[in-house]
Amino acid sequence: MKLDSMYQEVILDHYKHPQGRGLRDGDAEVHHTNPTCGDEITLRVKLDGGRVEDVSYEGQGCSISQASASVLHELLVGKELAEASKVQELFLALMQSKGQLTPDDAMEEVLEDAVAFAGVSKYPARVKCALLSWMAWKDATAQALSVKETA
């Protein structure tokens, strides 16, 4: 099986069987929209000290944006914030590589199913779809941390 078709199957599987879908209790909520295509996501983050306790979301849009949110949930829940931020930064680097960054074993170990989006990085309009939930997570986490600091 070609790598590209395997990656497409991973994305379709997350789209058809989303992880973390359905808004649950959280410390912060954000709503992001991709004005280019109309994809939307409302995302909530729940923190437990320095750990990501939960990420839940509701959204609508293309298979890439919705599958990316599912992968984000799967990758970040249960991780320490520092580790989750490193995963987010690596995914961002992959998406901004314009197809020039080929995932190696070390990257696959960190990103797991998220490496399936490597091919998306070749299409700038689709990169925004893949990054929608990741930018929402970053904003919601920052809000949750600021609320906890002032409490």
PDB file of C-alpha atoms in Angstrom:
ATOM      1  CA  MET A   1       0.000   0.000   0.000  1.00  0.00           C
ATOM      2  CA  LYS A   2       1.345   3.435  -0.913  1.00  0.00           C
ATOM      3  CA  LEU A   3       2.112   5.763   1.965  1.00  0.00           C
ATOM      4  CA  ASP A   4      -0.195   8.504   0.630  1.00  0.00           C
ATOM      5  CA  SER A   5      -3.181   6.155   0.458  1.00  0.00           C
ATOM      6  CA  MET A   6      -2.436   4.876   3.965  1.00  0.00           C
ATOM      7  CA  TYR A   7      -2.362   8.478   5.207  1.00  0.00           C
ATOM      8  CA  GLN A   8      -5.670   9.175   3.449  1.00  0.00           C
ATOM      9  CA  GLU A   9      -7.203   6.174   5.203  1.00  0.00           C
ATOM     10  CA  VAL A  10      -6.007   7.440   8.608  1.00  0.00           C
ATOM     11  CA  ILE A  11      -7.608  10.833   7.945  1.00  0.00           C
ATOM     12  CA  LEU A  12     -10.868   9.260   6.761  1.00  0.00           C
ATOM     13  CA  ASP A  13     -10.951   6.932   9.765  1.00  0.00           C
ATOM     14  CA  HIS A  14     -10.629   9.878  12.179  1.00  0.00           C
ATOM     15  CA  TYR A  15     -13.287  11.760  10.205  1.00  0.00           C
ATOM     16  CA  LYS A  16     -15.728   8.831  10.336  1.00  0.00           C
ATOM     17  CA  HIS A  17     -14.882   7.829  13.941  1.00  0.00           C
ATOM     18  CA  PRO A  18     -13.975  11.072  15.717  1.00  0.00           C
ATOM     19  CA  GLN A  19     -12.280  11.007  19.116  1.00  0.00           C
ATOM     20  CA  GLY A  20     -13.211  13.702  21.650  1.00  0.00           C
ATOM     21  CA  ARG A  21     -16.231  14.994  19.748  1.00  0.00           C
ATOM     22  CA  GLY A  22     -18.997  16.469  21.894  1.00  0.00           C
ATOM     23  CA  LEU A  23     -18.463  19.429  24.199  1.00  0.00           C
ATOM     24  CA  ARG A  24     -17.746  18.522  27.807  1.00  0.00           C
ATOM     25  CA  ASP A  25     -16.896  20.538  30.886  1.00  0.00           C
ATOM     26  CA  GLY A  26     -13.780  22.634  30.443  1.00  0.00           C
ATOM     27  CA  ASP A  27     -11.728  25.483  31.870  1.00  0.00           C
ATOM     28  CA  ALA A  28     -11.815  27.533  28.658  1.00  0.00           C
ATOM     29  CA  GLU A  29     -13.703  27.547  25.366  1.00  0.00           C
ATOM     30  CA  VAL A  30     -12.846  29.137  22.046  1.00  0.00           C
ATOM     31  CA  HIS A  31     -14.554  29.262  18.671  1.00  0.00           C
ATOM     32  CA  HIS A  32     -12.415  29.444  15.529  1.00  0.00           C
ATOM     33  CA  THR A  33     -13.505  29.756  11.922  1.00  0.00           C
ATOM     34  CA  ASN A  34     -11.515  29.319   8.747  1.00  0.00           C
ATOM     35  CA  PRO A  35     -12.843  32.209   6.629  1.00  0.00           C
ATOM     36  CA  THR A  36     -11.362  30.686   3.473  1.00  0.00           C
ATOM     37  CA  CYS A  37     -13.645  27.652   3.467  1.00  0.00           C
ATOM     38  CA  GLY A  38     -16.108  28.077   6.337  1.00  0.00           C
ATOM     39  CA  ASP A  39     -14.792  25.275   8.583  1.00  0.00           C
ATOM     40  CA  GLU A  40     -15.648  25.939  12.237  1.00  0.00           C
ATOM     41  CA  ILE A  41     -14.700  24.500  15.590  1.00  0.00           C
ATOM     42  CA  THR A  42     -15.689  25.188  19.164  1.00  0.00           C
ATOM     43  CA  LEU A  43     -13.081  23.667  21.424  1.00  0.00           C
ATOM     44  CA  ARG A  44     -12.869  23.283  25.200  1.00  0.00           C
ATOM     45  CA  VAL A  45      -9.790  22.506  27.245  1.00  0.00           C
ATOM     46  CA  LYS A  46      -9.765  21.119  30.771  1.00  0.00           C
ATOM     47  CA  LEU A  47      -6.495  21.214  32.677  1.00  0.00           C
ATOM     48  CA  ASP A  48      -5.464  19.357  35.784  1.00  0.00           C
ATOM     49  CA  GLY A  49      -2.501  21.268  37.107  1.00  0.00           C
ATOM     50  CA  GLY A  50       0.109  21.048  34.374  1.00  0.00           C
ATOM     51  CA  ARG A  51      -1.643  18.235  32.507  1.00  0.00           C
ATOM     52  CA  VAL A  52      -4.207  18.237  29.696  1.00  0.00           C
ATOM     53  CA  GLU A  53      -7.148  16.446  31.298  1.00  0.00           C
ATOM     54  CA  ASP A  54      -9.537  16.755  28.354  1.00  0.00           C
ATOM     55  CA  VAL A  55     -10.028  18.369  24.972  1.00  0.00           C
ATOM     56  CA  SER A  56     -13.543  18.307  23.578  1.00  0.00           C
ATOM     57  CA  TYR A  57     -14.961  19.931  20.489  1.00  0.00           C
ATOM     58  CA  GLU A  58     -17.884  20.418  18.144  1.00  0.00           C
ATOM     59  CA  GLY A  59     -17.338  21.481  14.601  1.00  0.00           C
ATOM     60  CA  GLN A  60     -18.262  21.336  11.001  1.00  0.00           C
ATOM     61  CA  GLY A  61     -16.172  21.317   7.914  1.00  0.00           C
ATOM     62  CA  CYS A  62     -14.091  19.188   5.641  1.00  0.00           C
ATOM     63  CA  SER A  63     -12.657  15.797   6.519  1.00  0.00           C
ATOM     64  CA  ILE A  64      -9.216  17.338   7.083  1.00  0.00           C
ATOM     65  CA  SER A  65     -10.345  19.845   9.720  1.00  0.00           C
ATOM     66  CA  GLN A  66     -12.538  17.356  11.542  1.00  0.00           C
ATOM     67  CA  ALA A  67     -10.005  14.513  11.431  1.00  0.00           C
ATOM     68  CA  SER A  68      -7.293  16.874  12.674  1.00  0.00           C
ATOM     69  CA  ALA A  69      -9.404  17.735  15.734  1.00  0.00           C
ATOM     70  CA  SER A  70      -9.849  14.028  16.447  1.00  0.00           C
ATOM     71  CA  VAL A  71      -6.108  13.416  16.155  1.00  0.00           C
ATOM     72  CA  LEU A  72      -5.406  16.399  18.413  1.00  0.00           C
ATOM     73  CA  HIS A  73      -7.684  14.948  21.100  1.00  0.00           C
ATOM     74  CA  GLU A  74      -6.050  11.554  20.827  1.00  0.00           C
ATOM     75  CA  LEU A  75      -2.518  12.973  20.995  1.00  0.00           C
ATOM     76  CA  LEU A  76      -2.819  15.631  23.698  1.00  0.00           C
ATOM     77  CA  VAL A  77      -5.210  14.314  26.356  1.00  0.00           C
ATOM     78  CA  GLY A  78      -3.228  13.017  29.309  1.00  0.00           C
ATOM     79  CA  LYS A  79       0.016  14.761  28.359  1.00  0.00           C
ATOM     80  CA  GLU A  80       1.853  17.320  30.472  1.00  0.00           C
ATOM     81  CA  LEU A  81       1.392  20.811  29.020  1.00  0.00           C
ATOM     82  CA  ALA A  82       5.069  21.130  28.066  1.00  0.00           C
ATOM     83  CA  GLU A  83       4.929  17.860  26.126  1.00  0.00           C
ATOM     84  CA  ALA A  84       1.577  18.768  24.516  1.00  0.00           C
ATOM     85  CA  SER A  85       3.039  22.113  23.408  1.00  0.00           C
ATOM     86  CA  LYS A  86       6.005  20.328  21.807  1.00  0.00           C
ATOM     87  CA  VAL A  87       3.600  18.060  19.900  1.00  0.00           C
ATOM     88  CA  GLN A  88       1.660  21.126  18.740  1.00  0.00           C
ATOM     89  CA  GLU A  89       4.865  22.889  17.638  1.00  0.00           C
ATOM     90  CA  LEU A  90       6.055  19.825  15.698  1.00  0.00           C
ATOM     91  CA  PHE A  91       2.675  19.502  13.970  1.00  0.00           C
ATOM     92  CA  LEU A  92       2.815  23.213  13.095  1.00  0.00           C
ATOM     93  CA  ALA A  93       6.317  22.767  11.632  1.00  0.00           C
ATOM     94  CA  LEU A  94       5.091  19.815   9.560  1.00  0.00           C
ATOM     95  CA  MET A  95       2.128  21.815   8.259  1.00  0.00           C
ATOM     96  CA  GLN A  96       4.281  24.844   7.400  1.00  0.00           C
ATOM     97  CA  SER A  97       6.891  22.748   5.558  1.00  0.00           C
ATOM     98  CA  LYS A  98       5.114  22.974   2.182  1.00  0.00           C
ATOM     99  CA  GLY A  99       5.790  19.267   1.682  1.00  0.00           C
ATOM    100  CA  GLN A 100       9.539  19.640   2.262  1.00  0.00           C
ATOM    101  CA  LEU A 101       9.558  17.897   5.650  1.00  0.00           C
ATOM    102  CA  THR A 102       9.358  14.132   5.332  1.00  0.00           C
ATOM    103  CA  PRO A 103       8.301  12.435   8.574  1.00  0.00           C
ATOM    104  CA  ASP A 104      11.000  10.191  10.001  1.00  0.00           C
ATOM    105  CA  ASP A 105      10.693   7.577  12.740  1.00  0.00           C
ATOM    106  CA  ALA A 106      11.315  10.123  15.510  1.00  0.00           C
ATOM    107  CA  MET A 107       8.607  12.440  14.160  1.00  0.00           C
ATOM    108  CA  GLU A 108       6.186   9.530  13.739  1.00  0.00           C
ATOM    109  CA  GLU A 109       6.793   8.519  17.347  1.00  0.00           C
ATOM    110  CA  VAL A 110       5.757  11.992  18.558  1.00  0.00           C
ATOM    111  CA  LEU A 111       2.986  12.754  16.064  1.00  0.00           C
ATOM    112  CA  GLU A 112       1.550   9.249  15.632  1.00  0.00           C
ATOM    113  CA  ASP A 113      -1.557   9.561  13.394  1.00  0.00           C
ATOM    114  CA  ALA A 114      -0.850  13.274  12.832  1.00  0.00           C
ATOM    115  CA  VAL A 115       1.904  12.371  10.339  1.00  0.00           C
ATOM    116  CA  ALA A 116      -0.953  11.451   8.011  1.00  0.00           C
ATOM    117  CA  PHE A 117      -1.351  15.183   7.385  1.00  0.00           C
ATOM    118  CA  ALA A 118       2.161  15.492   5.861  1.00  0.00           C
ATOM    119  CA  GLY A 119       0.720  15.514   2.353  1.00  0.00           C
ATOM    120  CA  VAL A 120      -1.697  18.292   3.303  1.00  0.00           C
ATOM    121  CA  SER A 121       1.277  20.634   3.833  1.00  0.00           C
ATOM    122  CA  LYS A 122       1.711  20.823   0.042  1.00  0.00           C
ATOM    123  CA  TYR A 123      -1.627  22.640  -0.289  1.00  0.00           C
ATOM    124  CA  PRO A 124      -1.683  26.022   1.514  1.00  0.00           C
ATOM    125  CA  ALA A 125      -5.473  26.274   1.459  1.00  0.00           C
ATOM    126  CA  ARG A 126      -5.760  22.890   3.177  1.00  0.00           C
ATOM    127  CA  VAL A 127      -3.097  23.694   5.803  1.00  0.00           C
ATOM    128  CA  LYS A 128      -5.537  26.139   7.408  1.00  0.00           C
ATOM    129  CA  CYS A 129      -8.059  23.301   7.667  1.00  0.00           C
ATOM    130  CA  ALA A 130      -5.563  20.999   9.377  1.00  0.00           C
ATOM    131  CA  LEU A 131      -4.395  23.718  11.779  1.00  0.00           C
ATOM    132  CA  LEU A 132      -7.847  25.014  12.790  1.00  0.00           C
ATOM    133  CA  SER A 133      -8.246  22.850  15.900  1.00  0.00           C
ATOM    134  CA  TRP A 134      -4.556  23.148  16.848  1.00  0.00           C
ATOM    135  CA  MET A 135      -4.736  26.955  16.906  1.00  0.00           C
ATOM    136  CA  ALA A 136      -7.987  26.734  18.868  1.00  0.00           C
ATOM    137  CA  TRP A 137      -6.286  24.394  21.366  1.00  0.00           C
ATOM    138  CA  LYS A 138      -3.392  26.811  21.778  1.00  0.00           C
ATOM    139  CA  ASP A 139      -5.779  29.740  22.429  1.00  0.00           C
ATOM    140  CA  ALA A 140      -8.028  27.775  24.791  1.00  0.00           C
ATOM    141  CA  THR A 141      -5.026  26.520  26.756  1.00  0.00           C
ATOM    142  CA  ALA A 142      -3.657  30.051  27.114  1.00  0.00           C
ATOM    143  CA  GLN A 143      -7.086  31.218  28.354  1.00  0.00           C
ATOM    144  CA  ALA A 144      -7.372  28.328  30.793  1.00  0.00           C
ATOM    145  CA  LEU A 145      -3.915  29.062  32.203  1.00  0.00           C
ATOM    146  CA  SER A 146      -4.672  32.769  32.631  1.00  0.00           C
ATOM    147  CA  VAL A 147      -7.955  31.988  34.396  1.00  0.00           C
ATOM    148  CA  LYS A 148      -6.175  29.586  36.767  1.00  0.00           C
ATOM    149  CA  GLU A 149      -3.463  32.197  37.490  1.00  0.00           C
ATOM    150  CA  THR A 150      -6.010  34.857  38.472  1.00  0.00           C
ATOM    151  CA  ALA A 151      -8.102  32.447  40.551  1.00  0.00           C
TER     152      ALA A 151
END
